[in-house]
mmCIF file of C-alpha atoms in Angstrom:
data_model
loop_
_atom_site.group_PDB
_atom_site.id
_atom_site.type_symbol
_atom_site.label_atom_id
_atom_site.label_comp_id
_atom_site.label_asym_id
_atom_site.label_seq_id
_atom_site.Cartn_x
_atom_site.Cartn_y
_atom_site.Cartn_z
ATOM 1 C CA UNK A 75 151.138 274.930 138.662
ATOM 2 C CA UNK A 76 153.529 277.040 136.613
ATOM 3 C CA UNK A 77 153.823 280.692 137.660
ATOM 4 C CA UNK A 78 155.485 283.867 136.490
ATOM 5 C CA UNK A 79 158.227 285.565 138.519
ATOM 6 C CA UNK A 80 155.491 287.617 140.156
ATOM 7 C CA UNK A 81 153.765 284.451 141.253
ATOM 8 C CA UNK A 82 150.848 284.698 138.858
ATOM 9 C CA UNK A 83 149.584 281.502 137.241
ATOM 10 C CA UNK A 84 150.125 281.063 133.519
ATOM 11 C CA UNK A 85 148.130 279.145 130.974
ATOM 12 C CA UNK A 86 149.543 276.309 128.936
ATOM 13 C CA UNK A 87 149.166 275.294 125.323
ATOM 14 C CA UNK A 88 149.109 271.655 126.506
ATOM 15 C CA UNK A 89 146.688 270.179 129.053
ATOM 16 C CA UNK A 90 148.080 270.470 132.552
ATOM 17 C CA UNK A 91 151.295 272.295 131.604
ATOM 18 C CA UNK A 92 152.523 275.856 132.149
ATOM 19 C CA UNK A 93 152.682 278.061 129.089
ATOM 20 C CA UNK A 94 155.936 278.085 127.206
ATOM 21 C CA UNK A 95 156.853 280.837 124.835
ATOM 22 C CA UNK A 96 155.091 279.785 121.652
ATOM 23 C CA UNK A 97 157.774 278.612 119.234
ATOM 24 C CA UNK A 98 157.733 280.014 115.721
ATOM 25 C CA UNK A 99 156.463 277.487 113.244
ATOM 26 C CA UNK A 100 155.744 278.408 109.625
ATOM 27 C CA UNK A 101 152.132 278.160 108.373
ATOM 28 C CA UNK A 102 150.639 277.105 111.702
ATOM 29 C CA UNK A 103 149.174 280.416 112.755
ATOM 30 C CA UNK A 104 151.544 280.563 115.704
ATOM 31 C CA UNK A 105 154.346 282.926 116.571
ATOM 32 C CA UNK A 106 153.697 286.275 114.918
ATOM 33 C CA UNK A 107 150.216 285.202 113.850
ATOM 34 C CA UNK A 108 150.876 285.795 110.136
ATOM 35 C CA UNK A 109 151.576 282.191 109.117
ATOM 36 C CA UNK A 110 148.040 280.910 108.590
ATOM 37 C CA UNK A 111 147.483 282.306 105.090
ATOM 38 C CA UNK A 112 150.523 280.620 103.459
ATOM 39 C CA UNK A 113 149.492 277.332 105.047
ATOM 40 C CA UNK A 114 145.974 277.576 103.646
ATOM 41 C CA UNK A 115 147.396 278.367 100.200
ATOM 42 C CA UNK A 116 149.567 275.239 100.365
ATOM 43 C CA UNK A 117 146.574 273.234 101.541
ATOM 44 C CA UNK A 118 144.497 274.448 98.588
ATOM 45 C CA UNK A 119 147.311 273.757 96.120
ATOM 46 C CA UNK A 120 147.539 270.212 97.473
ATOM 47 C CA UNK A 121 143.812 269.796 96.869
ATOM 48 C CA UNK A 122 144.138 271.000 93.259
ATOM 49 C CA UNK A 123 147.056 268.625 92.685
ATOM 50 C CA UNK A 124 145.039 265.698 94.049
ATOM 51 C CA UNK A 125 141.882 266.628 92.134
ATOM 52 C CA UNK A 126 143.505 266.870 88.730
ATOM 53 C CA UNK A 127 146.585 264.708 89.179
ATOM 54 C CA UNK A 128 145.322 261.765 91.210
ATOM 55 C CA UNK A 129 143.193 258.798 90.246
ATOM 56 C CA UNK A 130 139.810 257.897 91.740
ATOM 57 C CA UNK A 131 141.378 255.991 94.627
ATOM 58 C CA UNK A 132 143.602 258.900 95.651
ATOM 59 C CA UNK A 133 140.697 261.333 95.422
ATOM 60 C CA UNK A 134 138.498 259.101 97.597
ATOM 61 C CA UNK A 135 141.197 258.870 100.288
ATOM 62 C CA UNK A 136 141.762 262.629 100.129
ATOM 63 C CA UNK A 137 138.005 263.184 100.504
ATOM 64 C CA UNK A 138 138.054 261.156 103.714
ATOM 65 C CA UNK A 139 141.107 263.126 104.813
ATOM 66 C CA UNK A 140 139.307 266.442 104.296
ATOM 67 C CA UNK A 141 136.372 265.188 106.375
ATOM 68 C CA UNK A 142 138.710 264.005 109.135
ATOM 69 C CA UNK A 143 140.446 267.389 109.162
ATOM 70 C CA UNK A 144 137.129 269.148 109.836
ATOM 71 C CA UNK A 145 136.265 266.642 112.577
ATOM 72 C CA UNK A 146 139.667 267.000 114.249
ATOM 73 C CA UNK A 147 139.823 270.804 114.120
ATOM 74 C CA UNK A 148 136.353 271.067 115.642
ATOM 75 C CA UNK A 149 137.074 268.543 118.373
ATOM 76 C CA UNK A 150 140.403 270.216 119.213
ATOM 77 C CA UNK A 151 138.573 273.447 120.035
ATOM 78 C CA UNK A 152 136.367 271.826 122.651
ATOM 79 C CA UNK A 153 138.911 269.293 123.964
ATOM 80 C CA UNK A 154 142.399 270.779 123.647
ATOM 81 C CA UNK A 155 141.359 274.373 124.264
ATOM 82 C CA UNK A 156 138.465 274.027 126.721
ATOM 83 C CA UNK A 157 139.187 270.640 128.318
ATOM 84 C CA UNK A 158 135.777 269.115 127.558
ATOM 85 C CA UNK A 159 135.714 265.559 126.272
ATOM 86 C CA UNK A 160 132.662 264.391 124.367
ATOM 87 C CA UNK A 161 131.848 260.920 123.052
ATOM 88 C CA UNK A 162 128.839 262.371 121.210
ATOM 89 C CA UNK A 163 130.923 263.295 118.161
ATOM 90 C CA UNK A 164 129.567 260.399 116.134
ATOM 91 C CA UNK A 165 125.988 261.441 116.902
ATOM 92 C CA UNK A 166 126.474 265.034 115.714
ATOM 93 C CA UNK A 167 128.378 263.708 112.701
ATOM 94 C CA UNK A 168 125.343 261.609 111.762
ATOM 95 C CA UNK A 169 122.890 264.444 112.393
ATOM 96 C CA UNK A 170 124.870 266.758 110.111
ATOM 97 C CA UNK A 171 124.969 264.215 107.305
ATOM 98 C CA UNK A 172 121.338 263.117 107.456
ATOM 99 C CA UNK A 173 120.008 266.635 107.930
ATOM 100 C CA UNK A 174 121.927 267.732 104.850
ATOM 101 C CA UNK A 175 120.632 264.770 102.827
ATOM 102 C CA UNK A 176 117.047 265.562 103.860
ATOM 103 C CA UNK A 177 117.269 269.297 103.160
ATOM 104 C CA UNK A 178 119.182 268.795 99.896
ATOM 105 C CA UNK A 179 116.207 266.899 98.511
ATOM 106 C CA UNK A 180 114.002 269.939 99.133
ATOM 107 C CA UNK A 181 116.200 272.987 98.497
ATOM 108 C CA UNK A 182 119.512 273.907 96.821
ATOM 109 C CA UNK A 183 122.402 271.885 98.242
ATOM 110 C CA UNK A 184 124.263 275.005 99.368
ATOM 111 C CA UNK A 185 121.317 276.153 101.495
ATOM 112 C CA UNK A 186 120.947 272.592 102.767
ATOM 113 C CA UNK A 187 124.554 272.709 103.960
ATOM 114 C CA UNK A 188 123.932 275.915 105.923
ATOM 115 C CA UNK A 189 120.739 274.480 107.400
ATOM 116 C CA UNK A 190 122.445 271.222 108.411
ATOM 117 C CA UNK A 191 125.334 273.009 110.132
ATOM 118 C CA UNK A 192 122.897 275.330 111.920
ATOM 119 C CA UNK A 193 120.708 272.442 113.099
ATOM 120 C CA UNK A 194 123.721 270.498 114.383
ATOM 121 C CA UNK A 195 125.130 273.556 116.158
ATOM 122 C CA UNK A 196 121.752 274.233 117.791
ATOM 123 C CA UNK A 197 121.517 270.606 118.876
ATOM 124 C CA UNK A 198 125.005 270.822 120.367
ATOM 125 C CA UNK A 199 124.004 273.942 122.279
ATOM 126 C CA UNK A 200 120.873 272.274 123.661
ATOM 127 C CA UNK A 201 122.783 269.127 124.659
ATOM 128 C CA UNK A 202 125.475 271.089 126.487
ATOM 129 C CA UNK A 203 122.927 273.399 128.106
ATOM 130 C CA UNK A 204 121.087 270.379 129.495
ATOM 131 C CA UNK A 205 124.319 268.909 130.899
ATOM 132 C CA UNK A 206 126.151 272.087 131.893
ATOM 133 C CA UNK A 207 126.022 271.282 135.616
ATOM 134 C CA UNK A 208 127.749 267.922 135.178
ATOM 135 C CA UNK A 209 131.450 267.755 135.926
ATOM 136 C CA UNK A 210 133.774 266.767 133.104
ATOM 137 C CA UNK A 211 133.859 263.055 133.910
ATOM 138 C CA UNK A 212 130.097 262.688 134.172
ATOM 139 C CA UNK A 213 129.609 264.787 131.063
ATOM 140 C CA UNK A 214 131.933 262.505 129.083
ATOM 141 C CA UNK A 215 129.874 259.499 130.199
ATOM 142 C CA UNK A 216 126.590 261.268 129.443
ATOM 143 C CA UNK A 217 127.845 262.289 126.002
ATOM 144 C CA UNK A 218 128.331 258.630 125.073
ATOM 145 C CA UNK A 219 124.668 257.977 125.843
ATOM 146 C CA UNK A 220 123.671 261.089 123.888
ATOM 147 C CA UNK A 221 125.623 259.992 120.820
ATOM 148 C CA UNK A 222 124.061 256.529 120.948
ATOM 149 C CA UNK A 223 120.600 258.035 121.448
ATOM 150 C CA UNK A 224 120.985 260.253 118.392
ATOM 151 C CA UNK A 225 121.908 257.320 116.154
ATOM 152 C CA UNK A 226 119.029 255.225 117.552
ATOM 153 C CA UNK A 227 116.583 258.039 116.815
ATOM 154 C CA UNK A 228 117.931 258.327 113.278
ATOM 155 C CA UNK A 229 117.728 254.625 112.475
ATOM 156 C CA UNK A 230 114.133 254.570 113.742
ATOM 157 C CA UNK A 231 113.170 257.689 111.810
ATOM 158 C CA UNK A 232 113.115 256.385 108.227
ATOM 159 C CA UNK A 233 111.484 259.538 106.856
ATOM 160 C CA UNK A 234 114.702 261.401 107.712
ATOM 161 C CA UNK A 235 117.391 258.724 107.515
ATOM 162 C CA UNK A 236 115.993 256.024 105.269
ATOM 163 C CA UNK A 237 116.240 253.655 108.229
ATOM 164 C CA UNK A 238 118.895 250.955 108.089
ATOM 165 C CA UNK A 239 119.067 251.259 104.282
ATOM 166 C CA UNK A 240 120.313 254.848 104.308
ATOM 167 C CA UNK A 241 119.713 257.626 101.782
ATOM 168 C CA UNK A 242 121.010 257.977 98.260
ATOM 169 C CA UNK A 243 121.775 259.425 95.873
ATOM 170 C CA UNK A 244 122.428 262.626 97.833
ATOM 171 C CA UNK A 245 122.675 265.898 95.837
ATOM 172 C CA UNK A 246 126.212 267.290 95.784
ATOM 173 C CA UNK A 247 127.598 270.747 96.515
ATOM 174 C CA UNK A 248 128.726 272.596 93.400
ATOM 175 C CA UNK A 249 128.135 276.321 94.188
ATOM 176 C CA UNK A 250 127.466 276.644 90.461
ATOM 177 C CA UNK A 251 131.180 276.222 89.759
ATOM 178 C CA UNK A 252 131.397 272.576 88.695
ATOM 179 C CA UNK A 253 129.147 269.974 87.156
ATOM 180 C CA UNK A 254 127.575 267.362 89.434
ATOM 181 C CA UNK A 255 129.165 264.622 87.335
ATOM 182 C CA UNK A 256 132.649 266.164 87.609
ATOM 183 C CA UNK A 257 134.165 263.925 90.293
ATOM 184 C CA UNK A 258 137.338 265.987 90.627
ATOM 185 C CA UNK A 259 135.374 269.240 90.782
ATOM 186 C CA UNK A 260 133.000 267.966 93.465
ATOM 187 C CA UNK A 261 135.995 266.789 95.499
ATOM 188 C CA UNK A 262 137.676 270.161 95.133
ATOM 189 C CA UNK A 263 134.574 271.955 96.431
ATOM 190 C CA UNK A 264 134.640 269.706 99.513
ATOM 191 C CA UNK A 265 138.378 270.336 99.922
ATOM 192 C CA UNK A 266 137.863 274.100 99.794
ATOM 193 C CA UNK A 267 135.157 273.827 102.459
ATOM 194 C CA UNK A 268 137.585 271.913 104.672
ATOM 195 C CA UNK A 269 140.132 274.700 104.077
ATOM 196 C CA UNK A 270 137.530 277.226 105.232
ATOM 197 C CA UNK A 271 137.041 275.151 108.393
ATOM 198 C CA UNK A 272 140.807 275.104 109.020
ATOM 199 C CA UNK A 273 140.962 278.871 108.494
ATOM 200 C CA UNK A 274 138.150 279.493 110.971
ATOM 201 C CA UNK A 275 139.779 277.101 113.436
ATOM 202 C CA UNK A 276 143.137 278.842 113.064
ATOM 203 C CA UNK A 277 141.599 282.259 113.677
ATOM 204 C CA UNK A 278 139.737 280.962 116.725
ATOM 205 C CA UNK A 279 142.952 279.464 118.113
ATOM 206 C CA UNK A 280 144.598 282.898 118.047
ATOM 207 C CA UNK A 281 141.636 284.805 119.491
ATOM 208 C CA UNK A 282 141.110 286.227 122.968
ATOM 209 C CA UNK A 283 138.166 283.830 123.202
ATOM 210 C CA UNK A 284 140.553 280.877 122.894
ATOM 211 C CA UNK A 285 142.747 282.295 125.656
ATOM 212 C CA UNK A 286 139.695 282.428 127.904
ATOM 213 C CA UNK A 287 139.008 278.786 127.027
ATOM 214 C CA UNK A 288 142.506 277.907 128.218
ATOM 215 C CA UNK A 289 141.732 279.617 131.517
ATOM 216 C CA UNK A 290 138.585 277.507 131.814
ATOM 217 C CA UNK A 291 140.544 274.358 131.017
ATOM 218 C CA UNK A 292 143.526 274.830 133.315
ATOM 219 C CA UNK A 293 142.421 277.292 135.990
ATOM 220 C CA UNK A 294 138.664 276.978 136.209
ATOM 221 C CA UNK A 295 138.276 278.287 139.756
ATOM 222 C CA UNK A 296 140.571 281.247 139.127
ATOM 223 C CA UNK A 297 138.673 282.011 135.921
ATOM 224 C CA UNK A 298 135.401 282.085 137.854
ATOM 225 C CA UNK A 299 136.920 284.340 140.499
ATOM 226 C CA UNK A 300 138.165 286.686 137.753
ATOM 227 C CA UNK A 301 134.639 287.051 136.410
ATOM 228 C CA UNK A 302 135.039 284.863 133.331
ATOM 229 C CA UNK A 303 131.720 283.288 132.336
ATOM 230 C CA UNK A 304 132.905 279.681 132.505
ATOM 231 C CA UNK A 305 129.630 277.990 131.632
ATOM 232 C CA UNK A 306 128.969 280.363 128.768
ATOM 233 C CA UNK A 307 132.390 279.573 127.310
ATOM 234 C CA UNK A 308 131.745 275.850 127.674
ATOM 235 C CA UNK A 309 128.441 276.263 125.850
ATOM 236 C CA UNK A 310 130.027 278.333 123.090
ATOM 237 C CA UNK A 311 132.963 275.989 122.512
ATOM 238 C CA UNK A 312 130.700 272.949 122.452
ATOM 239 C CA UNK A 313 128.381 274.656 119.975
ATOM 240 C CA UNK A 314 131.342 275.469 117.726
ATOM 241 C CA UNK A 315 132.503 271.841 117.982
ATOM 242 C CA UNK A 316 129.025 270.639 116.992
ATOM 243 C CA UNK A 317 128.960 273.016 114.009
ATOM 244 C CA UNK A 318 132.309 271.704 112.726
ATOM 245 C CA UNK A 319 131.124 268.131 113.231
ATOM 246 C CA UNK A 320 127.899 268.872 111.372
ATOM 247 C CA UNK A 321 129.920 270.254 108.451
ATOM 248 C CA UNK A 322 131.967 267.052 108.425
ATOM 249 C CA UNK A 323 128.720 265.083 108.178
ATOM 250 C CA UNK A 324 127.646 267.265 105.258
ATOM 251 C CA UNK A 325 130.923 266.557 103.456
ATOM 252 C CA UNK A 326 130.559 262.827 104.087
ATOM 253 C CA UNK A 327 127.101 262.730 102.503
ATOM 254 C CA UNK A 328 128.246 265.064 99.727
ATOM 255 C CA UNK A 329 131.382 263.197 98.643
ATOM 256 C CA UNK A 330 129.870 259.707 98.980
ATOM 257 C CA UNK A 331 126.481 260.738 97.534
ATOM 258 C CA UNK A 332 125.081 258.273 100.061
ATOM 259 C CA UNK A 333 124.744 258.086 103.827
ATOM 260 C CA UNK A 334 123.817 255.284 106.219
ATOM 261 C CA UNK A 335 123.560 255.010 109.999
ATOM 262 C CA UNK A 336 126.015 252.099 109.819
ATOM 263 C CA UNK A 337 128.794 254.658 109.246
ATOM 264 C CA UNK A 338 128.398 256.147 112.726
ATOM 265 C CA UNK A 339 129.418 254.521 115.997
ATOM 266 C CA UNK A 340 131.569 255.286 119.019
ATOM 267 C CA UNK A 341 134.740 254.281 117.152
ATOM 268 C CA UNK A 342 134.394 257.567 115.251
ATOM 269 C CA UNK A 343 134.690 259.536 118.506
ATOM 270 C CA UNK A 344 137.732 257.524 119.593
ATOM 271 C CA UNK A 345 139.380 257.990 116.207
ATOM 272 C CA UNK A 346 138.883 261.752 116.331
ATOM 273 C CA UNK A 347 140.364 261.840 119.834
ATOM 274 C CA UNK A 348 143.447 259.991 118.560
ATOM 275 C CA UNK A 349 143.803 262.495 115.707
ATOM 276 C CA UNK A 350 143.868 265.423 118.110
ATOM 277 C CA UNK A 351 146.188 263.798 120.660
ATOM 278 C CA UNK A 352 148.529 262.518 117.957
ATOM 279 C CA UNK A 353 148.806 265.863 116.206
ATOM 280 C CA UNK A 354 149.285 267.924 119.340
ATOM 281 C CA UNK A 355 147.501 270.868 120.913
ATOM 282 C CA UNK A 356 147.930 274.619 120.812
ATOM 283 C CA UNK A 357 148.023 275.171 117.033
ATOM 284 C CA UNK A 358 145.549 274.355 114.315
ATOM 285 C CA UNK A 359 148.163 272.416 112.345
ATOM 286 C CA UNK A 360 148.173 269.773 115.116
ATOM 287 C CA UNK A 361 144.745 268.253 114.395
ATOM 288 C CA UNK A 362 145.403 268.602 110.649
ATOM 289 C CA UNK A 363 148.543 266.470 110.986
ATOM 290 C CA UNK A 364 146.732 263.965 113.187
ATOM 291 C CA UNK A 365 143.879 263.672 110.692
ATOM 292 C CA UNK A 366 146.320 263.103 107.836
ATOM 293 C CA UNK A 367 148.157 260.345 109.705
ATOM 294 C CA UNK A 368 144.989 258.533 110.805
ATOM 295 C CA UNK A 369 143.582 258.740 107.270
ATOM 296 C CA UNK A 370 146.698 257.432 105.531
ATOM 297 C CA UNK A 371 147.929 254.825 108.002
ATOM 298 C CA UNK A 372 145.178 252.211 107.405
ATOM 299 C CA UNK A 373 145.787 252.490 103.653
ATOM 300 C CA UNK A 374 149.521 251.996 104.104
ATOM 301 C CA UNK A 375 148.857 248.905 106.233
ATOM 302 C CA UNK A 376 146.548 247.204 103.755
ATOM 303 C CA UNK A 377 149.406 244.917 102.749
ATOM 304 C CA UNK A 378 149.440 243.470 106.274
ATOM 305 C CA UNK A 379 146.169 241.681 105.420
ATOM 306 C CA UNK A 380 144.481 240.162 108.498
ATOM 307 C CA UNK A 381 147.147 241.612 110.799
ATOM 308 C CA UNK A 382 146.543 245.202 109.692
ATOM 309 C CA UNK A 383 144.262 245.952 112.666
ATOM 310 C CA UNK A 384 146.795 244.619 115.161
ATOM 311 C CA UNK A 385 149.671 246.494 113.521
ATOM 312 C CA UNK A 386 147.603 249.686 113.426
ATOM 313 C CA UNK A 387 146.733 249.404 117.121
ATOM 314 C CA UNK A 388 150.319 248.698 118.167
ATOM 315 C CA UNK A 389 151.671 251.590 116.113
ATOM 316 C CA UNK A 390 149.138 253.969 117.639
ATOM 317 C CA UNK A 391 150.014 252.769 121.148
ATOM 318 C CA UNK A 392 153.746 253.227 120.568
ATOM 319 C CA UNK A 393 153.306 256.667 119.016
ATOM 320 C CA UNK A 394 150.969 257.955 121.723
ATOM 321 C CA UNK A 395 153.258 256.699 124.502
ATOM 322 C CA UNK A 396 156.422 257.999 122.830
ATOM 323 C CA UNK A 397 154.868 261.354 121.870
ATOM 324 C CA UNK A 398 152.667 262.460 124.793
ATOM 325 C CA UNK A 399 152.586 266.003 123.381
ATOM 326 C CA UNK A 400 151.929 264.813 119.839
ATOM 327 C CA UNK A 401 153.810 265.531 116.656
ATOM 328 C CA UNK A 402 153.946 269.249 117.485
ATOM 329 C CA UNK A 403 155.606 268.427 120.801
ATOM 330 C CA UNK A 404 158.262 266.406 118.957
ATOM 331 C CA UNK A 405 158.792 269.306 116.563
ATOM 332 C CA UNK A 406 159.167 271.747 119.458
ATOM 333 C CA UNK A 407 161.737 269.513 121.152
ATOM 334 C CA UNK A 408 163.648 269.151 117.899
ATOM 335 C CA UNK A 409 163.715 272.927 117.456
ATOM 336 C CA UNK A 410 164.856 273.341 121.051
ATOM 337 C CA UNK A 411 167.752 270.998 120.325
ATOM 338 C CA UNK A 412 168.681 272.528 116.959
ATOM 339 C CA UNK A 413 168.348 276.243 117.653
ATOM 340 C CA UNK A 414 171.299 276.651 120.076
ATOM 341 C CA UNK A 415 173.472 274.685 117.648
ATOM 342 C CA UNK A 416 172.449 276.332 114.390
ATOM 343 C CA UNK A 417 170.376 279.378 115.250
ATOM 344 C CA UNK A 418 172.696 280.950 117.762
ATOM 345 C CA UNK A 419 169.818 281.887 120.051
ATOM 346 C CA UNK A 420 168.375 280.708 123.317
ATOM 347 C CA UNK A 421 165.227 278.632 123.157
ATOM 348 C CA UNK A 422 162.481 279.677 125.538
ATOM 349 C CA UNK A 423 161.060 276.671 127.329
#
């Protein structure tokens, strides 16, 4: 365990590692804490460029990317910050989407979105409350069963999910700003909502609450001895994760105008895990990078035809082995190498 000179334990920004001085990185919300806003502006400008400069194919890929960003940011809060791993992601994802589709047929889509996120967050709270006494390994196993159970309930509840056939067309989110038939406008609304999710995630990453989560993750026993409410923090972080995942489900139903249970299985949970690990922990830009890579890579490998799955798997294996701290870890090491040579300063490690 890493300690200070006084012998006190320190918390890391990476699982199982002592805290390093957080390196400055523009638009990640790290360092001085003033870099998040410029990053969100760039993110929004990218969305506008895609909406009005890209064709239908580009917009559809970007829509999936926005959804993956929300999934990854939410999962990073519960996994990277709090150390809880959940396979139930795909179940909450489905609940968010189907709940939105059901409510949107009975009330304005914007209210349906709020209701769907609230229902998914409440479900996440109940699930974690029921399993709060399980250790992390047993909870991960139980979460797989919970995710599968949720999808089974949905497929056998045709009044809510449409059964195996799914639901469509699903009303879209416009907030009164765009027409429902304006494909670019509907995409841009979804992109802005993903930017809101990134903003909330970035603010949470820099909060005192997130620092307490790191204590729970790395020094659970010490946190309990210091009076930190460990179980309450686990419940809160899992509820936040479920809310983000529910929003991702809303965006999936919204951008596709259709939703089916066939879209949700355990591979979704594994894919989200890869996004977070690939991007790196400690800053909100990590899961955003991971989501972008995982969204784009399958499209770039389409030319590999029947071998695309094999190539994709091998590339992921090589990257994850070569970059155990993710893309952010590589960036930090590169800065550590460059700064003494070009910055004239010592790099804190």
